[in-house]
mmCIF file of N, CA and C in Angstrom:
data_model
loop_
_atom_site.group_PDB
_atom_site.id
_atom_site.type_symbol
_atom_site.label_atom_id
_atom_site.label_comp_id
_atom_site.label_asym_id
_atom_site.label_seq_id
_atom_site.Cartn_x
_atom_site.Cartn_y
_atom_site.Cartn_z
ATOM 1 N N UNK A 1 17.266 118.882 -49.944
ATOM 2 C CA UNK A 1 18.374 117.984 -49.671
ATOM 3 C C UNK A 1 18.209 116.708 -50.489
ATOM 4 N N UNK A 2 19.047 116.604 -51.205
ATOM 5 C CA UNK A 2 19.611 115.291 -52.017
ATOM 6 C C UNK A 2 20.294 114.123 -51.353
ATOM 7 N N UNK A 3 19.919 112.737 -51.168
ATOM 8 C CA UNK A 3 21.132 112.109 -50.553
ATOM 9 C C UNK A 3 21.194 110.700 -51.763
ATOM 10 N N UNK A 4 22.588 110.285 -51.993
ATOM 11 C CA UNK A 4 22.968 110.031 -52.887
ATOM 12 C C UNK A 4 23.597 108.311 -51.723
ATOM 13 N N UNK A 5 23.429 107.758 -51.806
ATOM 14 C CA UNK A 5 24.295 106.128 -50.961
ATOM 15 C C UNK A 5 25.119 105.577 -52.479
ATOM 16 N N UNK A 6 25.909 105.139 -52.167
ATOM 17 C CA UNK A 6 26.652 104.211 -52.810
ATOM 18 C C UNK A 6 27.251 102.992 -51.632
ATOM 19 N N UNK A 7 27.811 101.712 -52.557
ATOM 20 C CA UNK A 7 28.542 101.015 -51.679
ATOM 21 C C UNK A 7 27.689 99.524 -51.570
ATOM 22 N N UNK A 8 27.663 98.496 -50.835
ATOM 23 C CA UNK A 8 26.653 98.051 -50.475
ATOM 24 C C UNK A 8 27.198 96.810 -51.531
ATOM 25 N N UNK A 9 26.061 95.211 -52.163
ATOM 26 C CA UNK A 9 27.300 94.617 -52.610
ATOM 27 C C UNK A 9 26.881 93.324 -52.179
ATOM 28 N N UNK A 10 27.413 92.434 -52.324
ATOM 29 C CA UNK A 10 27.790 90.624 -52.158
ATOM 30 C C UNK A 10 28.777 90.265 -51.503
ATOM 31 N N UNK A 11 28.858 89.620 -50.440
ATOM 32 C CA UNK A 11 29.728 89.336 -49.684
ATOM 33 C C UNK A 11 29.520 87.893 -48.880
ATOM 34 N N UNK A 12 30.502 87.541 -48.319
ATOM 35 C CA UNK A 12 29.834 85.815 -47.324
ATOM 36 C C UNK A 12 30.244 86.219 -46.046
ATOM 37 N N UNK A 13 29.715 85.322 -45.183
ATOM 38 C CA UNK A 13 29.084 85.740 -44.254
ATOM 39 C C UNK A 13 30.899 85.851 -43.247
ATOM 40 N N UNK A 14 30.759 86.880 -42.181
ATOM 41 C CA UNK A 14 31.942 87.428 -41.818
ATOM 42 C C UNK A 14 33.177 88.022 -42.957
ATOM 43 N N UNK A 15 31.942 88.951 -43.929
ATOM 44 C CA UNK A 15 32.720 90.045 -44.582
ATOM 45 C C UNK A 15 32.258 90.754 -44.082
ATOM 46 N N UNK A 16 33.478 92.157 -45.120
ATOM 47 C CA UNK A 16 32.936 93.199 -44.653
ATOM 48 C C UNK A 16 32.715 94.404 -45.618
ATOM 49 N N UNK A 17 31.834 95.674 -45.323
ATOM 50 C CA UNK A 17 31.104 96.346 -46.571
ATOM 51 C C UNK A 17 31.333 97.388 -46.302
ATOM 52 N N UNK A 18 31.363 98.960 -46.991
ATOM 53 C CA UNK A 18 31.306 100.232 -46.653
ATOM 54 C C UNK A 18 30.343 100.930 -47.185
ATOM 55 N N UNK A 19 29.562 101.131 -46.941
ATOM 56 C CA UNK A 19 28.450 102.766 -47.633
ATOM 57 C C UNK A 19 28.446 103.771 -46.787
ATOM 58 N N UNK A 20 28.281 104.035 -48.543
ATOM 59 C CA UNK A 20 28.585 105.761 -47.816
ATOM 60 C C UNK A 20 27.514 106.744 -48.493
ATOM 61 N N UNK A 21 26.970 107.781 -47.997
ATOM 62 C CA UNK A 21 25.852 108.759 -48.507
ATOM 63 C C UNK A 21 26.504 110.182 -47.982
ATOM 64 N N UNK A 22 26.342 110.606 -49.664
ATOM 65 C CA UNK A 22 26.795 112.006 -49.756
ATOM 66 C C UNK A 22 25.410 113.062 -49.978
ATOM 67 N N UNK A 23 25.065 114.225 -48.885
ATOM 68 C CA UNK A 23 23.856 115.133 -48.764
ATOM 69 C C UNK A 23 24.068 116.045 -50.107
ATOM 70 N N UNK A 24 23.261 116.376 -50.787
ATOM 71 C CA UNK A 24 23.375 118.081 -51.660
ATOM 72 C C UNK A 24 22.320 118.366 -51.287
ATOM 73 N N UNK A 25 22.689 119.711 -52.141
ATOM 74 C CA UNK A 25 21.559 120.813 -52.072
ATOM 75 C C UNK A 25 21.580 121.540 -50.550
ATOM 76 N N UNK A 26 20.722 121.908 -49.851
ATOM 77 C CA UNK A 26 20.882 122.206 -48.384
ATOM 78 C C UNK A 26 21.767 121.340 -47.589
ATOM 79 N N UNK A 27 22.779 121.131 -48.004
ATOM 80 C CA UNK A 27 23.377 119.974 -46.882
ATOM 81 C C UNK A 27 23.686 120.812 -45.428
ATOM 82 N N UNK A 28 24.309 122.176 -45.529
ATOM 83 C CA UNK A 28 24.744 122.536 -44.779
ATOM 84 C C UNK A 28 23.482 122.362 -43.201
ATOM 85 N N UNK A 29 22.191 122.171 -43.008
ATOM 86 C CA UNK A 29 21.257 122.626 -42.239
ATOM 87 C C UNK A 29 21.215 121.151 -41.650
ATOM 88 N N UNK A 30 22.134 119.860 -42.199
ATOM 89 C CA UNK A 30 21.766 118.682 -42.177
ATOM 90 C C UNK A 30 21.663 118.901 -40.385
ATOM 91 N N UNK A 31 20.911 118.105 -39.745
ATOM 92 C CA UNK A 31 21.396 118.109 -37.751
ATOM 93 C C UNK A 31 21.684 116.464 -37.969
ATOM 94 N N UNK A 32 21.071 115.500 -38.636
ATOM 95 C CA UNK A 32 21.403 113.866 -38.260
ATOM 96 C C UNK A 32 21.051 113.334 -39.603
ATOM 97 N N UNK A 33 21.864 112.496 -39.811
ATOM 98 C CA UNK A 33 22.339 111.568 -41.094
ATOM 99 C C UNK A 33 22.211 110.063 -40.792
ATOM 100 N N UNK A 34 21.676 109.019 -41.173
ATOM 101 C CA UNK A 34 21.849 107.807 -40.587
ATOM 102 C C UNK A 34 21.499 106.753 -41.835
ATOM 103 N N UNK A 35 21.162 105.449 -41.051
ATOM 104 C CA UNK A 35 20.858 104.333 -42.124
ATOM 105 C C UNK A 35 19.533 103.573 -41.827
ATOM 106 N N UNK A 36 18.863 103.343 -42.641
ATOM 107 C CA UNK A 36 17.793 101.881 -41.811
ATOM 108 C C UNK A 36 18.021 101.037 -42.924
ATOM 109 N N UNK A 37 16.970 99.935 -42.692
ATOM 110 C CA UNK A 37 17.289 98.971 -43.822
ATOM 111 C C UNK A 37 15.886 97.815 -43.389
ATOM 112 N N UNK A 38 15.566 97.165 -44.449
ATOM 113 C CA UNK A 38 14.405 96.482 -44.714
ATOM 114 C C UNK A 38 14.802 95.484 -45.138
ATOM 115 N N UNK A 39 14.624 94.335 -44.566
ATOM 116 C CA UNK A 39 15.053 92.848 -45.462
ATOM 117 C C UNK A 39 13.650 92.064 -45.673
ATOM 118 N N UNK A 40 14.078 91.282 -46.472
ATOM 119 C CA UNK A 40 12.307 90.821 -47.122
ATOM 120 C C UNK A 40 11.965 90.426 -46.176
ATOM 121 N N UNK A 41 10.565 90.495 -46.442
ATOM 122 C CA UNK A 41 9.464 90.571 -45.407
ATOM 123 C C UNK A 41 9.651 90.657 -43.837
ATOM 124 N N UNK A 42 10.820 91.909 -43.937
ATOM 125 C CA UNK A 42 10.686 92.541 -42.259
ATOM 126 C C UNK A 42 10.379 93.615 -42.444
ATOM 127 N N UNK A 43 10.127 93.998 -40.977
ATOM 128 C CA UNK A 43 9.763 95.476 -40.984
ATOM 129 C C UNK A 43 10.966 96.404 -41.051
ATOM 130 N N UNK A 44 11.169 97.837 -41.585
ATOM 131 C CA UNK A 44 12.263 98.951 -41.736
ATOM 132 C C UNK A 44 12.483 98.952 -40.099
ATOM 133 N N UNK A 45 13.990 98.724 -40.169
ATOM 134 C CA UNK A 45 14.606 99.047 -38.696
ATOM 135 C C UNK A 45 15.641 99.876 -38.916
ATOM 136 N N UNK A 46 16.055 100.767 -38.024
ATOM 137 C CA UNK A 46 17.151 101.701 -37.761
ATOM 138 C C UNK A 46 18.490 100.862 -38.060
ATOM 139 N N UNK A 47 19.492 101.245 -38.557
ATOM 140 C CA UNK A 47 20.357 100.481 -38.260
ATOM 141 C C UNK A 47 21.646 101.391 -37.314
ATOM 142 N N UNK A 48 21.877 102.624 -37.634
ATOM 143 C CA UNK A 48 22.863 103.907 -37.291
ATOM 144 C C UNK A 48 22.267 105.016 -37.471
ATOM 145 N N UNK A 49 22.712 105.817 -36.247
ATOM 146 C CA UNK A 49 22.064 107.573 -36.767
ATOM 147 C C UNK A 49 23.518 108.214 -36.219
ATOM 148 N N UNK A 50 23.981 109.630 -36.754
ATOM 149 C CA UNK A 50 24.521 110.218 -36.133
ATOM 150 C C UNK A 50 24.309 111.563 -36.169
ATOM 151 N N UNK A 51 24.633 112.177 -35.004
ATOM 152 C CA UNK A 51 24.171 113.649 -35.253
ATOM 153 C C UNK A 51 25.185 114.595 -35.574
ATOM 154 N N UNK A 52 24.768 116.237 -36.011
ATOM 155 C CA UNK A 52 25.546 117.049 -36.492
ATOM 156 C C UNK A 52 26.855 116.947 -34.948
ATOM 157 N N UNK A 53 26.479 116.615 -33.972
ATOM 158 C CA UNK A 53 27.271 117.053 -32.896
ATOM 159 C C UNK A 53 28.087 115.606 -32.096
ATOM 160 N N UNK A 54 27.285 114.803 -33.430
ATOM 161 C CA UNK A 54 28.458 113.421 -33.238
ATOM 162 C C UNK A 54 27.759 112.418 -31.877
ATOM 163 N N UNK A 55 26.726 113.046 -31.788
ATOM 164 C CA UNK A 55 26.112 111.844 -30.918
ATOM 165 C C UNK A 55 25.690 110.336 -31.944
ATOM 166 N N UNK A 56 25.343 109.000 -31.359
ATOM 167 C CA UNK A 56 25.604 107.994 -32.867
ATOM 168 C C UNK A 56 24.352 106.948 -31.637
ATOM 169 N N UNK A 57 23.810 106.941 -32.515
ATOM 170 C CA UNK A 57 23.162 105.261 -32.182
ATOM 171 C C UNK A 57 22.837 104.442 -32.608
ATOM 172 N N UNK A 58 22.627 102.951 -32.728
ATOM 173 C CA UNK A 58 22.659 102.061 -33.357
ATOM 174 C C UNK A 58 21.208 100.869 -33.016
ATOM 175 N N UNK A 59 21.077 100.266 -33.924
ATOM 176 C CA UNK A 59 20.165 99.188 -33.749
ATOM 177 C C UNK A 59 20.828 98.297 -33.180
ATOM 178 N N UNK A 60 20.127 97.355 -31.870
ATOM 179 C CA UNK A 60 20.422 96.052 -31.298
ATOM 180 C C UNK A 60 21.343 95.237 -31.919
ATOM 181 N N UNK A 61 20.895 95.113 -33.112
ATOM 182 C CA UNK A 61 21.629 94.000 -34.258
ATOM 183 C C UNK A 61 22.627 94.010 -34.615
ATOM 184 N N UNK A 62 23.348 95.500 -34.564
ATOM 185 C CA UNK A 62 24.190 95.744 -35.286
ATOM 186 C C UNK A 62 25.746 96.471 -34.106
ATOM 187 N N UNK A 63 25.149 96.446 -33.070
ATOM 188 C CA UNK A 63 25.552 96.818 -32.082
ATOM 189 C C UNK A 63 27.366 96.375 -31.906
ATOM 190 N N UNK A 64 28.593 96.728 -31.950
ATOM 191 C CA UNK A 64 29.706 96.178 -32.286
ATOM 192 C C UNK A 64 30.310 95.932 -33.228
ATOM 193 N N UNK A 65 29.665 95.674 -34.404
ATOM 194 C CA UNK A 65 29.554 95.090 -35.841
ATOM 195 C C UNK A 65 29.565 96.178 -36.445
ATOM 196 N N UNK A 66 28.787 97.505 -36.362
ATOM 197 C CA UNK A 66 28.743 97.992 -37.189
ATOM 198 C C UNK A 66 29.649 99.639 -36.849
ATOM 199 N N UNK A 67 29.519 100.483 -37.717
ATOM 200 C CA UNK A 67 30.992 101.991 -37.221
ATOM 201 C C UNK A 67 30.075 102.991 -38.186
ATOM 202 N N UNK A 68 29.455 104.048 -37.406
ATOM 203 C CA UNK A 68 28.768 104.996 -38.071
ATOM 204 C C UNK A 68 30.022 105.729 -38.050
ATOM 205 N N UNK A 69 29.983 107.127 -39.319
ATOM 206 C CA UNK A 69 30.520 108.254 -38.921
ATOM 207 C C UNK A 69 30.315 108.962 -40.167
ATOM 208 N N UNK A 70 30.942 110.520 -39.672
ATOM 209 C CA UNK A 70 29.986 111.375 -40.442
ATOM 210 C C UNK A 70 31.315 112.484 -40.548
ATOM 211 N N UNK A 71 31.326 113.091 -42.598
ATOM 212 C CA UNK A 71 31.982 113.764 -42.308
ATOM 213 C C UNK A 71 31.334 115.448 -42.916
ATOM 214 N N UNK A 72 31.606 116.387 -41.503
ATOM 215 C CA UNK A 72 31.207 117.616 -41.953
ATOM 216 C C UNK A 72 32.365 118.594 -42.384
ATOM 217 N N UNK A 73 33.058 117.652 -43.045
ATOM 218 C CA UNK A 73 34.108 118.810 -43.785
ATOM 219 C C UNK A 73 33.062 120.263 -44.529
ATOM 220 N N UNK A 74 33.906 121.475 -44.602
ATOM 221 C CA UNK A 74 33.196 122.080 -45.424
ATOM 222 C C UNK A 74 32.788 121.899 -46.699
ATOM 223 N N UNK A 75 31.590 121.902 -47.137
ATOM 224 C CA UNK A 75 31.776 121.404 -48.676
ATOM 225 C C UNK A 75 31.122 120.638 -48.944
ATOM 226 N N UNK A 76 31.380 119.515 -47.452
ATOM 227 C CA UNK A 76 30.917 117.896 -47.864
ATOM 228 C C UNK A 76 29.969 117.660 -46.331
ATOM 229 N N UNK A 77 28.881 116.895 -46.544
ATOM 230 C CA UNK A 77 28.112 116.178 -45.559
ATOM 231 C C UNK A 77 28.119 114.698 -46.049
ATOM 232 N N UNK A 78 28.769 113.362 -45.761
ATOM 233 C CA UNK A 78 28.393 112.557 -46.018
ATOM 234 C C UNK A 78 28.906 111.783 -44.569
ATOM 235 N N UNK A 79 28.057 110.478 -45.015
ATOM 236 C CA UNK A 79 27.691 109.480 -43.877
ATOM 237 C C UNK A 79 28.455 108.686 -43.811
ATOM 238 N N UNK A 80 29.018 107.377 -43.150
ATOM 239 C CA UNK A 80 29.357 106.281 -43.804
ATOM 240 C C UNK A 80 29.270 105.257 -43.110
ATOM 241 N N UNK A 81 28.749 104.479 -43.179
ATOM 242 C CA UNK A 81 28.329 102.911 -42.324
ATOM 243 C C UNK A 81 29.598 101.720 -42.370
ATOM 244 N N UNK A 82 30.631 101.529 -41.946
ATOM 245 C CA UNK A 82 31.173 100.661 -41.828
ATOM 246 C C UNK A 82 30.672 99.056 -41.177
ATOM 247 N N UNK A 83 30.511 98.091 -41.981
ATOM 248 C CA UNK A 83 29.829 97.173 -41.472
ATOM 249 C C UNK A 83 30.495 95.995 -41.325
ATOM 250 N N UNK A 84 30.641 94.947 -40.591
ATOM 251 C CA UNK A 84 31.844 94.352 -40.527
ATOM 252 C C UNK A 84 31.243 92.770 -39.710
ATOM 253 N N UNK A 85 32.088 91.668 -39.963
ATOM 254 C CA UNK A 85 31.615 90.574 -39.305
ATOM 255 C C UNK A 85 29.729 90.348 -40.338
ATOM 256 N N UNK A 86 29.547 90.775 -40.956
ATOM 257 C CA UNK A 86 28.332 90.369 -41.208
ATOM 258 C C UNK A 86 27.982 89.373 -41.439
ATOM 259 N N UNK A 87 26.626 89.301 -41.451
ATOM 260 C CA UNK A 87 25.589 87.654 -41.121
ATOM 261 C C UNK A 87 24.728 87.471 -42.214
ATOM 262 N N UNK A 88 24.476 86.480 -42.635
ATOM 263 C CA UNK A 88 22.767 86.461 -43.555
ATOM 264 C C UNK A 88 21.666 87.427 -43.250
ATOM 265 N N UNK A 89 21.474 87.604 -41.906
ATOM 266 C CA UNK A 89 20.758 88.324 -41.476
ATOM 267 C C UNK A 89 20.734 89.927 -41.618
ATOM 268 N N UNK A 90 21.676 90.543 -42.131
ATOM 269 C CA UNK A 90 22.076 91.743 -42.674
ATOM 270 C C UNK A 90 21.744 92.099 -43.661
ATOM 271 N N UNK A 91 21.360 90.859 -44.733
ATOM 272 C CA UNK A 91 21.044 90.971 -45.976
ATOM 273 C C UNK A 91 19.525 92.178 -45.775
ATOM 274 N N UNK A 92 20.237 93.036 -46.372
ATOM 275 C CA UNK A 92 18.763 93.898 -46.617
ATOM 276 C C UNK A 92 18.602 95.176 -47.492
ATOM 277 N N UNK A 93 17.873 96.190 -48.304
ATOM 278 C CA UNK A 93 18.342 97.140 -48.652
ATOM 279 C C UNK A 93 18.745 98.134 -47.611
ATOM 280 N N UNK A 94 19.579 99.042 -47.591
ATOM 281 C CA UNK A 94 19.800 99.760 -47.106
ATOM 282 C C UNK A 94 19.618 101.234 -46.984
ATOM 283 N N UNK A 95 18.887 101.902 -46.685
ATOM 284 C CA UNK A 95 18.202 103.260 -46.764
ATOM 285 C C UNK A 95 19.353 104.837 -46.237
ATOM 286 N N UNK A 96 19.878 105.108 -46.304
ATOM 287 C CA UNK A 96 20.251 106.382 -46.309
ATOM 288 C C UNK A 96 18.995 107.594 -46.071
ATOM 289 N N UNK A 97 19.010 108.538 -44.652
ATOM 290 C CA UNK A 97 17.887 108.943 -43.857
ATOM 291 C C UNK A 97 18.316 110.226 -43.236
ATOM 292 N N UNK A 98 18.370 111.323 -43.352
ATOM 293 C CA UNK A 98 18.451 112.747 -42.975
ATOM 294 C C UNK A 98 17.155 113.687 -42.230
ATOM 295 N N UNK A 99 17.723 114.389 -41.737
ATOM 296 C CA UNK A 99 16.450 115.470 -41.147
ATOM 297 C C UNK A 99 17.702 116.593 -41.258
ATOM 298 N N UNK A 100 16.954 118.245 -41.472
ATOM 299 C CA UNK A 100 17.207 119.060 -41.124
ATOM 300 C C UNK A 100 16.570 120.089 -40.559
ATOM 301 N N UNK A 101 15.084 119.393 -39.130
ATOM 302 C CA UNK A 101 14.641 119.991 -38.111
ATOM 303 C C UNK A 101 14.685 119.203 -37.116
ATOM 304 N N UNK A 102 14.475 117.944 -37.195
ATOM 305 C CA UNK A 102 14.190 117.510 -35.981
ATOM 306 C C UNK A 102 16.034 116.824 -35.784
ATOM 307 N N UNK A 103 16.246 116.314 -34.926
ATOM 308 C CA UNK A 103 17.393 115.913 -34.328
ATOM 309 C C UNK A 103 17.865 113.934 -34.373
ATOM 310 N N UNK A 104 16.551 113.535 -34.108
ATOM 311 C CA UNK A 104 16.658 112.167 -34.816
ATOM 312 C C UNK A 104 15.605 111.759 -35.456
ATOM 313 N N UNK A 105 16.175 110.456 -36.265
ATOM 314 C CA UNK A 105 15.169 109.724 -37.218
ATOM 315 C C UNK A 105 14.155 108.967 -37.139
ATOM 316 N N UNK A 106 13.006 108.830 -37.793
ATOM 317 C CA UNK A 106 13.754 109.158 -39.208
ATOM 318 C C UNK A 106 13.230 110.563 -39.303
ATOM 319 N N UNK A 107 13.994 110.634 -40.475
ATOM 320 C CA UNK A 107 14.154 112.330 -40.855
ATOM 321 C C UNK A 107 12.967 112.332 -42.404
ATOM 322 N N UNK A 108 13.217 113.170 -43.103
ATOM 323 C CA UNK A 108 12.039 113.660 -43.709
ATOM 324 C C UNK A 108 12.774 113.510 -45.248
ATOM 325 N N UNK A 109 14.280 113.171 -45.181
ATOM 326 C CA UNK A 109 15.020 113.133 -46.860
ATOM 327 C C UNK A 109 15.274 112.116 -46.687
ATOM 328 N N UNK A 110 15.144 111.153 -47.709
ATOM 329 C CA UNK A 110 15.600 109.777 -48.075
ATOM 330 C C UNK A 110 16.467 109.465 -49.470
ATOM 331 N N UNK A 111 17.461 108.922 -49.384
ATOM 332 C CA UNK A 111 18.347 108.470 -50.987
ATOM 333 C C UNK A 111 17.523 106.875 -51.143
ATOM 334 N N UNK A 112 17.975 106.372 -52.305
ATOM 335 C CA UNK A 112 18.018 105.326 -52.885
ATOM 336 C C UNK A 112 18.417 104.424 -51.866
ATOM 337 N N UNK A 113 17.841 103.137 -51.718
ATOM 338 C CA UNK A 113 18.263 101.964 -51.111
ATOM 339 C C UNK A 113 19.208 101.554 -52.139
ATOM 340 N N UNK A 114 20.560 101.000 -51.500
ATOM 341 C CA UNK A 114 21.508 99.674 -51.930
ATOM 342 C C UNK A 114 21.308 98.664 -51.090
ATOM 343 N N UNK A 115 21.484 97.604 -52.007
ATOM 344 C CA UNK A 115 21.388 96.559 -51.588
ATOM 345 C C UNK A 115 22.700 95.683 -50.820
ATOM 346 N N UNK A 116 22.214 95.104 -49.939
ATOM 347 C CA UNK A 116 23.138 94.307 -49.547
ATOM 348 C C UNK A 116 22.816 92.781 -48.847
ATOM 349 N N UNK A 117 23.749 92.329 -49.768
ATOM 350 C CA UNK A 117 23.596 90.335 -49.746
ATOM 351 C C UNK A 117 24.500 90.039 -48.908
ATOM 352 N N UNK A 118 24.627 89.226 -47.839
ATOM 353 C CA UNK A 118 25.377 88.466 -47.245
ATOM 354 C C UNK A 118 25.058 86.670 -47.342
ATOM 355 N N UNK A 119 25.920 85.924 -48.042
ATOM 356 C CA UNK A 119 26.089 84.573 -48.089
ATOM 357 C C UNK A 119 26.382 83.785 -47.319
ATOM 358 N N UNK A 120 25.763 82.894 -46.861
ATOM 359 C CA UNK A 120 26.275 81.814 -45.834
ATOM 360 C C UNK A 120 27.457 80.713 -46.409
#
């Protein structure tokens, strides 16, 4: 499994951002797709997970603010983090995070971090 994020970006503070991560290769076996994210010198926190069966959970932080969802069209597995109202505190890369055994994250496939700046 391949996961590919795009999206992500410069913005001031109470904008808003979209990423999105598209699975290849085995996508079809995906069970949960989600996001974490690392801002300097913090530790990697969860930010969204959702599962093949649409269960979704979120980090504290992001709780209201943020809109997981996931589409399993045939064909296609991708993720997409709608993020909204954001803060300085958001500023972080953003990780794109899959499993296709266990049910939640983190999972065992990782894409590329994008970055994302929020301005005061």
């Amino acid at each position: 499994v391949q996961l590919q994020a795009s999206g992500g970006g410069s913005v001031q503070t109470g904008g808003s951002l979209r990423l999105s991560c598209a699975a290849s290769g085995n996508r079809f076996s995906i069970n949960v797709m989600g996001w974490y994210r690392r801002g300097a010198g913090k530790e990697r926190e969860l930010v969204a997970s959702i599962s093949a069966g649409g269960t979704v959970k979120y980090g504290d932080s992001v709780k209201g603010r943020f809109t997981i969802s996931r589409n399993n069209a045939k064909y296609a597995n991708t993720v997409y983090l709608e993020m909204r109202n954001l803060a300085p505190e958001d500023t972080a890369v953003y990780y794109c995070n899959a499993d296709d055994a266990d049910y939640e994250l983190p999972g065992e496939y990782w894409g590329q971090g994008t970055q994302v700046t929020v301005s005061s």
